[in-house]
Amino acid sequence: MSHLQMLSRIPRPLRTLERGMAQSQGWVTRYFKAFCKGFFVAVPVAVTFLDRVACVARVEGASMQPSLNPGGSQSSDVVLLNHWKVRKFEVQRGDIVSLVSPKNPEQKIIKRVIALEGDIVKTIGHKNRYVKVPRGHIWVEGDHHGHSFDSNSFGPVSLGLLHAHATHILWPPERWQKLESVLPPERLPVQSEKESLHGSP
Amino acid sequence: MSFMKLKAISILLTVINFINNNNKKSGDQGPWWQSLHRTMLRGILGKTFRLVGYTIQYACIAHCAFEYVGGVVMCSGPSMEPTIQNSDIVCAENLSRHFYGIQRGDIVIAKSPSDPKSNICKRVIGLEGDKILTSRPSDFFKSHNYVPTGHVWLEGDNLQNSTDSRYYGPVPYGLIRGRIFFKKSCS
C-alpha cells in the first residue's frame, strides 16, 4: 500500500498534525542538506575559478610607476589577473605579469617581461653587464628602475614561477584601462632568438 | 569503442524512457509526433546540461584535491635509484608546501627550472642559508656554495645519473609542488 493510500485512511485532523510535524522536522534537515550540497559545489568551483581562470589583486609599491600605482600610497590600483592566458606559459615581451617572488615564496611580485629565453639583455645594476636568458626563464623588470626589486637583483626567473598576466586595471574607476604590452625601446633586448607574435622586437 | 556504444545505447534508452514517462503524465496534446519532438528536445537538453554541470563540479573537486591535498604520481627516470625505481607509483602531498614544512632529506616533486611543463623528483639536500659542497670527491680543492634565500638545493639519489642542482643551480621554493611520503613497491 503506498504512503498516499495510507494517509487517506487516517482521519483529517491527525493527518494535518502529522504533516505539520514532518514539515518542521524536515525543514531543518532539508536546510542542512541544501547547505552541504551548496557548500561542496560552490567552494571547489569558486576556488578552481580563482586559481585557473582569473582573480583580482591590489598592487602595492612603486616599482611599476607610472603604469601602475602612480599615486603612490594614496590609492593602490586593483588589477585583473588572468591565469587562463598563461596556462601554457606563453608570454610576450612587454606583458605585465605577476609571479612568485624567487626570494620570498610567500609573496607575489608584479613586473613587466623584458626578455624571453635566448635573448641577451643589457642589465641595469646587475653584476654582469650582459646576460643571456637561459632556456625556460624570462627577464622581468619594473618600470620604475632603481626602485624595483626585479631581475636586475635576482637574475632571470624560471617560467614555472609565473602566476598570472595582468590585463586590466579595475579600480579606481578613473583609471579603468586595458594594460598594453608595450616595451620601451631602450629596454629592447640586444639580441633575440625568438620572434614575438605581435609587433617586431 | 564498445564502451562508447554502450554509453550511447544507455543514453538513448534513458531518453526513450523519459519521453514515455512524460507522455503518460501529460496526456496527449496534439499529434503524437509534436509531443514526442517537444519532450525529446527538452529531455536531451536537460540531460546534457545536467551532465555538463556534474562534469564541471567533479573537475573542480579534482583540481582542489590535487592542488591543496595531494595525489598519486608516476615517476620515470633513473635519477632517484635505488629509492625510487623507474615507473614507480608514489603518493605526494601538498600540505607541507603550503605550510612551508619541507625539511632536509624530503623527496619532493618540483617543476623543472628549464621546462615549466615537466616535473622533476629529487631529494632536498639543503635549505636556504645552508653551505653545500659542490665539488666532486675526486677534486683536490673543495668548493662551497651557499643556498640563497627562498631557494633549495635538490639532488637525486643516483648521483652518477642525475641532472639536479649541481647542473642548474639552486631551485626557487616556489617551484616545489609536493612532498612524497609513500611509495608503492611494484616488484
Short mmCIF file of C-alpha atoms in Angstrom, two decimals:
data_model
loop_
_atom_site.label_atom_id
_atom_site.label_comp_id
_atom_site.label_asym_id
_atom_site.label_seq_id
_atom_site.Cartn_x
_atom_site.Cartn_y
_atom_site.Cartn_z
CA MET A 1 0.00 0.00 0.00
CA SER A 2 1.55 3.35 -0.93
CA HIS A 3 2.15 6.20 1.50
CA LEU A 4 -0.64 8.30 -0.05
CA GLN A 5 -3.16 5.49 0.26
CA MET A 6 -2.27 5.02 3.93
CA LEU A 7 -2.66 8.74 4.62
CA SER A 8 -6.18 8.73 3.13
CA ARG A 9 -7.34 6.23 5.80
CA ILE A 10 -6.25 8.46 8.74
CA PRO A 11 -8.87 10.99 9.95
CA ARG A 12 -8.35 14.55 8.76
CA PRO A 13 -7.14 16.41 11.98
CA LEU A 14 -4.46 13.77 12.67
CA ARG A 15 -3.29 13.96 9.09
CA THR A 16 -2.73 17.73 9.36
CA LEU A 17 -0.84 17.34 12.65
CA GLU A 18 1.41 14.68 11.18
CA ARG A 19 2.10 16.73 8.09
CA GLY A 20 2.96 19.76 10.28
CA MET A 21 5.38 17.75 12.40
CA ALA A 22 7.01 16.19 9.38
CA GLN A 23 7.41 19.62 7.82
CA SER A 24 9.07 21.19 10.89
CA GLN A 25 11.50 18.27 11.24
CA GLY A 26 12.11 18.15 7.54
CA TRP A 27 12.78 21.88 7.45
CA VAL A 28 15.98 21.58 9.48
CA THR A 29 17.28 18.50 7.68
CA ARG A 30 16.34 19.96 4.32
CA TYR A 31 18.18 23.19 5.11
CA PHE A 32 21.23 21.27 6.32
CA LYS A 33 21.28 19.07 3.23
CA ALA A 34 20.91 22.07 0.93
CA PHE A 35 23.71 23.87 2.77
CA CYS A 36 26.06 20.89 2.45
CA LYS A 37 25.24 20.40 -1.19
CA GLY A 38 25.75 24.09 -1.93
CA PHE A 39 28.97 24.20 0.07
CA PHE A 40 30.56 21.24 -1.68
CA VAL A 41 29.54 22.56 -5.07
CA ALA A 42 30.23 26.26 -4.65
CA VAL A 43 33.56 26.17 -2.81
CA PRO A 44 35.52 23.93 -5.22
CA VAL A 45 34.09 25.71 -8.24
CA ALA A 46 34.97 29.13 -6.83
CA VAL A 47 38.45 28.04 -5.76
CA THR A 48 39.14 26.47 -9.16
CA PHE A 49 37.91 29.60 -10.92
CA LEU A 50 40.15 31.87 -8.83
CA ASP A 51 43.14 29.57 -9.34
CA ARG A 52 42.78 28.76 -13.01
CA VAL A 53 40.75 31.45 -14.74
CA ALA A 54 41.04 34.91 -13.22
CA CYS A 55 41.33 36.75 -9.97
CA VAL A 56 41.71 40.28 -8.70
CA ALA A 57 44.57 41.74 -6.71
CA ARG A 58 45.69 45.03 -5.24
CA VAL A 59 49.07 46.37 -6.31
CA GLU A 60 51.37 47.66 -3.60
CA GLY A 61 54.62 49.50 -4.02
CA ALA A 62 56.12 51.87 -6.52
CA SER A 63 58.14 49.52 -8.69
CA MET A 64 55.78 49.75 -11.68
CA GLN A 65 55.27 53.51 -11.75
CA PRO A 66 53.93 55.22 -13.83
CA SER A 67 51.98 52.30 -15.34
CA LEU A 68 50.61 51.06 -12.01
CA ASN A 69 50.15 52.96 -8.72
CA PRO A 70 51.10 56.42 -9.97
CA GLY A 71 49.59 57.96 -6.87
CA GLY A 72 51.92 56.13 -4.54
CA SER A 73 50.44 55.11 -1.21
CA GLN A 74 47.31 57.29 -1.54
CA SER A 75 45.49 54.99 -3.94
CA SER A 76 46.57 51.47 -4.88
CA ASP A 77 45.45 50.12 -8.21
CA VAL A 78 43.40 46.95 -8.35
CA VAL A 79 44.24 44.80 -11.38
CA LEU A 80 42.57 41.83 -13.04
CA LEU A 81 44.92 38.84 -13.12
CA ASN A 82 44.27 36.39 -15.94
CA HIS A 83 45.54 32.86 -15.21
CA TRP A 84 43.99 31.35 -18.31
CA LYS A 85 46.32 33.20 -20.68
CA VAL A 86 49.46 31.81 -19.05
CA ARG A 87 48.28 28.23 -18.58
CA LYS A 88 50.74 27.14 -21.30
CA PHE A 89 53.45 29.55 -20.05
CA GLU A 90 53.25 31.66 -23.21
CA VAL A 91 54.19 35.27 -22.54
CA GLN A 92 55.27 38.08 -24.84
CA ARG A 93 57.83 40.80 -24.33
CA GLY A 94 56.13 43.79 -22.71
CA ASP A 95 53.45 41.82 -20.83
CA ILE A 96 52.82 42.79 -17.23
CA VAL A 97 52.88 39.54 -15.27
CA SER A 98 52.63 38.51 -11.66
CA LEU A 99 54.98 35.83 -10.38
CA VAL A 100 56.02 34.16 -7.15
CA SER A 101 58.98 36.07 -5.75
CA PRO A 102 62.17 33.97 -6.03
CA LYS A 103 63.45 35.42 -2.77
CA ASN A 104 60.26 35.03 -0.76
CA PRO A 105 57.84 32.30 -1.84
CA GLU A 106 55.01 33.77 0.24
CA GLN A 107 54.94 36.95 -1.83
CA LYS A 108 53.85 37.70 -5.35
CA ILE A 109 55.50 40.43 -7.38
CA ILE A 110 54.19 42.18 -10.48
CA LYS A 111 56.67 43.19 -13.19
CA ARG A 112 56.99 43.61 -16.94
CA VAL A 113 58.54 40.92 -19.14
CA ILE A 114 61.58 42.39 -20.88
CA ALA A 115 63.20 39.35 -22.49
CA LEU A 116 62.35 35.73 -23.23
CA GLU A 117 64.61 32.68 -23.33
CA GLY A 118 67.58 33.02 -25.63
CA ASP A 119 67.65 36.84 -25.57
CA ILE A 120 70.67 38.81 -24.49
CA VAL A 121 69.76 41.78 -22.28
CA LYS A 122 71.76 44.77 -21.21
CA THR A 123 71.27 44.93 -17.47
CA ILE A 124 70.94 47.91 -15.12
CA GLY A 125 72.70 47.31 -11.85
CA HIS A 126 73.30 43.58 -12.25
CA LYS A 127 76.70 42.10 -11.53
CA ASN A 128 77.11 41.14 -15.22
CA ARG A 129 76.72 43.76 -17.93
CA TYR A 130 75.10 41.45 -20.46
CA VAL A 131 73.10 38.37 -19.53
CA LYS A 132 71.81 35.64 -21.81
CA VAL A 133 68.43 34.40 -20.57
CA PRO A 134 68.63 30.59 -20.16
CA ARG A 135 66.07 28.15 -21.51
CA GLY A 136 62.78 28.15 -19.61
CA HIS A 137 63.48 31.53 -17.97
CA ILE A 138 62.40 35.14 -18.51
CA TRP A 139 63.84 38.52 -17.57
CA VAL A 140 61.44 40.81 -15.74
CA GLU A 141 61.86 44.43 -14.74
CA GLY A 142 59.73 47.05 -13.04
CA ASP A 143 59.02 50.25 -14.96
CA HIS A 144 60.48 52.38 -12.18
CA HIS A 145 64.15 51.49 -12.50
CA GLY A 146 66.11 51.93 -9.31
CA HIS A 147 63.04 51.43 -7.09
CA SER A 148 62.33 47.94 -8.27
CA PHE A 149 63.33 44.53 -6.94
CA ASP A 150 63.49 42.63 -10.21
CA SER A 151 65.74 40.54 -12.43
CA ASN A 152 68.46 43.15 -12.07
CA SER A 153 68.72 41.94 -8.46
CA PHE A 154 67.93 38.23 -8.65
CA GLY A 155 68.67 37.34 -12.27
CA PRO A 156 66.42 35.52 -14.74
CA VAL A 157 63.37 33.81 -13.24
CA SER A 158 62.06 30.37 -14.16
CA LEU A 159 58.80 30.26 -16.10
CA GLY A 160 57.43 27.84 -13.50
CA LEU A 161 57.10 30.77 -11.08
CA LEU A 162 54.72 32.57 -13.43
CA HIS A 163 51.40 33.23 -11.72
CA ALA A 164 49.18 35.35 -13.98
CA HIS A 165 49.03 38.01 -16.68
CA ALA A 166 47.69 41.40 -15.54
CA THR A 167 45.32 42.59 -18.27
CA HIS A 168 43.17 45.44 -16.91
CA ILE A 169 43.08 47.99 -14.13
CA LEU A 170 39.73 47.71 -12.37
CA TRP A 171 39.94 50.34 -9.60
CA PRO A 172 39.89 53.33 -9.18
CA PRO A 173 37.24 53.95 -11.83
CA GLU A 174 39.06 56.93 -13.34
CA ARG A 175 41.96 54.59 -14.13
CA TRP A 176 39.91 51.91 -15.93
CA GLN A 177 42.07 50.81 -18.82
CA LYS A 178 43.47 47.82 -20.62
CA LEU A 179 47.16 47.33 -19.85
CA GLU A 180 49.12 47.36 -23.09
CA SER A 181 52.05 45.00 -23.75
CA VAL A 182 54.48 47.68 -24.78
CA LEU A 183 58.22 47.55 -24.31
CA PRO A 184 60.12 50.84 -24.00
CA PRO A 185 62.58 50.99 -26.92
CA GLU A 186 65.61 51.48 -24.67
CA ARG A 187 64.87 48.17 -22.97
CA LEU A 188 64.70 46.06 -26.11
CA PRO A 189 66.96 43.01 -25.93
CA VAL A 190 70.32 43.38 -27.60
CA GLN A 191 69.86 40.13 -29.47
CA SER A 192 66.81 37.90 -29.57
CA GLU A 193 66.36 34.32 -30.69
CA LYS A 194 62.56 34.10 -30.56
CA GLU A 195 60.34 36.44 -32.58
CA SER A 196 57.31 37.72 -30.67
CA LEU A 197 53.89 37.01 -32.12
CA HIS A 198 52.75 40.61 -32.39
CA GLY A 199 54.84 43.61 -33.29
CA SER A 200 58.54 43.49 -34.01
CA PRO A 201 61.24 43.31 -31.34
CA MET B 1 34.84 1.74 -28.97
CA SER B 2 32.41 -0.76 -27.41
CA PHE B 3 32.27 1.36 -24.25
CA MET B 4 31.10 4.36 -26.29
CA LYS B 5 28.43 2.24 -27.98
CA LEU B 6 27.16 1.04 -24.58
CA LYS B 7 27.06 4.63 -23.35
CA ALA B 8 25.18 5.76 -26.47
CA ILE B 9 22.66 2.92 -26.13
CA SER B 10 22.12 3.64 -22.44
CA ILE B 11 21.59 7.35 -23.10
CA LEU B 12 19.11 6.50 -25.87
CA LEU B 13 17.21 4.14 -23.56
CA THR B 14 17.12 6.79 -20.82
CA VAL B 15 15.78 9.35 -23.27
CA ILE B 16 13.09 6.98 -24.58
CA ASN B 17 12.12 6.09 -21.01
CA PHE B 18 11.96 9.77 -20.11
CA ILE B 19 9.73 10.51 -23.09
CA ASN B 20 7.41 7.61 -22.22
CA ASN B 21 7.04 8.83 -18.63
CA ASN B 22 6.38 12.36 -19.77
CA ASN B 23 3.76 11.24 -22.27
CA LYS B 24 1.96 9.19 -19.63
CA LYS B 25 1.86 12.12 -17.19
CA SER B 26 0.92 14.98 -19.51
CA GLY B 27 -1.51 13.03 -21.64
CA ASP B 28 -1.93 13.65 -25.32
CA GLN B 29 -1.84 17.27 -26.51
CA GLY B 30 -1.96 17.45 -30.24
CA PRO B 31 -0.47 14.98 -32.72
CA TRP B 32 1.90 12.33 -31.35
CA TRP B 33 4.94 13.49 -33.29
CA GLN B 34 4.61 17.05 -31.89
CA SER B 35 4.59 15.94 -28.23
CA LEU B 36 7.43 13.49 -28.95
CA HIS B 37 9.52 16.24 -30.53
CA ARG B 38 8.87 18.59 -27.61
CA THR B 39 9.65 16.12 -24.84
CA MET B 40 12.65 14.64 -26.67
CA LEU B 41 14.21 18.08 -27.10
CA ARG B 42 13.54 19.04 -23.51
CA GLY B 43 14.78 15.67 -22.28
CA ILE B 44 18.01 15.77 -24.25
CA LEU B 45 18.74 19.39 -23.35
CA GLY B 46 18.03 18.74 -19.69
CA LYS B 47 20.24 15.66 -19.62
CA THR B 48 23.07 17.46 -21.44
CA PHE B 49 23.02 20.40 -19.06
CA ARG B 50 22.99 18.11 -16.06
CA LEU B 51 25.89 16.06 -17.46
CA VAL B 52 27.94 19.19 -18.15
CA GLY B 53 27.15 20.50 -14.68
CA TYR B 54 28.29 17.31 -12.97
CA THR B 55 31.46 17.19 -15.09
CA ILE B 56 32.40 20.75 -14.13
CA GLN B 57 31.68 20.04 -10.49
CA TYR B 58 33.83 16.88 -10.37
CA ALA B 59 36.64 18.56 -12.33
CA CYS B 60 36.71 21.40 -9.79
CA ILE B 61 36.76 19.00 -6.85
CA ALA B 62 39.60 17.06 -8.51
CA HIS B 63 41.56 20.27 -9.09
CA CYS B 64 41.15 21.31 -5.44
CA ALA B 65 42.22 17.86 -4.26
CA PHE B 66 45.34 17.75 -6.46
CA GLU B 67 46.30 21.34 -5.73
CA TYR B 68 45.75 21.54 -1.97
CA VAL B 69 45.75 17.98 -0.65
CA GLY B 70 47.81 15.64 -2.82
CA GLY B 71 47.69 12.95 -5.41
CA VAL B 72 49.22 9.88 -6.97
CA VAL B 73 52.14 10.35 -9.33
CA MET B 74 54.14 8.03 -11.54
CA CYS B 75 57.87 8.73 -11.51
CA SER B 76 60.01 7.93 -14.52
CA GLY B 77 63.77 8.10 -14.85
CA PRO B 78 66.77 6.63 -13.06
CA SER B 79 67.85 9.66 -11.07
CA MET B 80 66.39 8.54 -7.74
CA GLU B 81 67.54 4.91 -7.72
CA PRO B 82 67.61 2.87 -5.54
CA THR B 83 65.00 4.77 -3.52
CA ILE B 84 62.53 5.19 -6.38
CA GLN B 85 62.80 2.97 -9.43
CA ASN B 86 61.69 3.79 -12.93
CA SER B 87 57.87 3.88 -13.32
CA ASP B 88 57.10 3.59 -9.62
CA ILE B 89 53.80 4.83 -8.23
CA VAL B 90 54.21 7.31 -5.37
CA CYS B 91 51.83 9.38 -3.28
CA ALA B 92 52.57 13.07 -2.93
CA GLU B 93 51.01 15.55 -0.52
CA ASN B 94 50.88 19.30 -0.99
CA LEU B 95 50.15 20.41 2.57
CA SER B 96 53.85 20.69 3.51
CA ARG B 97 54.45 23.05 0.64
CA HIS B 98 51.63 25.40 1.66
CA PHE B 99 52.66 25.42 5.31
CA TYR B 100 56.38 25.67 4.48
CA GLY B 101 57.20 22.41 6.25
CA ILE B 102 59.67 20.94 3.74
CA GLN B 103 62.73 19.60 5.61
CA ARG B 104 66.20 18.47 4.60
CA GLY B 105 66.04 14.90 3.36
CA ASP B 106 62.49 15.09 1.99
CA ILE B 107 61.86 13.84 -1.51
CA VAL B 108 59.92 16.50 -3.37
CA ILE B 109 58.27 16.91 -6.73
CA ALA B 110 59.07 20.25 -8.36
CA LYS B 111 58.58 21.95 -11.71
CA SER B 112 61.71 21.72 -13.79
CA PRO B 113 63.54 25.09 -13.88
CA SER B 114 64.35 24.73 -17.57
CA ASP B 115 60.97 23.35 -18.68
CA PRO B 116 57.93 24.50 -16.67
CA LYS B 117 55.65 21.87 -18.20
CA SER B 118 57.60 18.90 -16.83
CA ASN B 119 58.21 17.81 -13.25
CA ILE B 120 61.32 16.57 -11.50
CA CYS B 121 61.55 14.32 -8.46
CA LYS B 122 64.59 14.92 -6.23
CA ARG B 123 65.72 14.97 -2.61
CA VAL B 124 66.17 18.22 -0.68
CA ILE B 125 69.81 18.41 0.38
CA GLY B 126 69.92 21.99 1.64
CA LEU B 127 67.54 24.75 2.61
CA GLU B 128 68.19 28.48 2.38
CA GLY B 129 71.38 29.59 4.06
CA ASP B 130 72.99 26.14 4.05
CA LYS B 131 76.54 25.58 2.84
CA ILE B 132 76.65 22.96 0.11
CA LEU B 133 79.75 21.11 -1.07
CA THR B 134 79.66 21.36 -4.83
CA SER B 135 83.00 19.87 -5.79
CA ARG B 136 83.29 16.20 -6.69
CA PRO B 137 85.02 13.88 -4.17
CA SER B 138 87.88 13.43 -6.66
CA ASP B 139 88.65 17.19 -6.73
CA PHE B 140 91.52 18.37 -4.58
CA PHE B 141 90.19 21.88 -4.00
CA LYS B 142 86.78 21.81 -2.37
CA SER B 143 84.28 24.44 -3.46
CA HIS B 144 81.25 25.51 -1.48
CA ASN B 145 78.08 27.30 -2.38
CA TYR B 146 75.58 28.96 -0.10
CA VAL B 147 71.95 28.36 -0.90
CA PRO B 148 70.31 31.81 -1.39
CA THR B 149 67.13 32.87 0.44
CA GLY B 150 63.94 31.44 -0.97
CA HIS B 151 65.76 28.56 -2.71
CA VAL B 152 66.51 24.89 -2.04
CA TRP B 153 69.28 22.58 -3.23
CA LEU B 154 67.99 19.41 -4.87
CA GLU B 155 69.99 16.31 -5.67
CA GLY B 156 68.97 12.90 -6.95
CA ASP B 157 69.97 9.77 -5.02
CA ASN B 158 71.67 8.30 -8.08
CA LEU B 159 74.45 10.87 -8.22
CA GLN B 160 76.08 9.48 -11.36
CA ASN B 161 72.90 9.70 -13.42
CA SER B 162 71.01 12.75 -12.17
CA THR B 163 70.59 16.26 -13.56
CA ASP B 164 69.94 18.34 -10.49
CA SER B 165 71.08 21.46 -8.66
CA ARG B 166 74.71 20.57 -9.38
CA TYR B 167 73.84 21.31 -13.00
CA TYR B 168 71.24 24.13 -12.90
CA GLY B 169 71.87 25.68 -9.50
CA PRO B 170 69.57 26.22 -6.52
CA VAL B 171 65.86 25.88 -7.24
CA PRO B 172 63.37 28.54 -6.03
CA TYR B 173 60.99 27.29 -3.34
CA GLY B 174 58.01 28.43 -5.44
CA LEU B 175 58.68 25.66 -7.95
CA ILE B 176 58.12 22.87 -5.41
CA ARG B 177 54.76 21.15 -5.96
CA GLY B 178 54.59 18.49 -3.25
CA ARG B 179 56.39 16.08 -0.95
CA ILE B 180 56.44 12.33 -1.47
CA PHE B 181 55.54 10.35 1.61
CA PHE B 182 54.62 6.87 0.35
CA LYS B 183 55.89 4.60 -2.36
CA LYS B 184 54.07 1.55 -3.60
CA SER B 185 56.63 -1.19 -4.28
CA CYS B 186 55.76 -2.79 -7.59
CA SER B 187 58.37 -5.54 -7.79
#
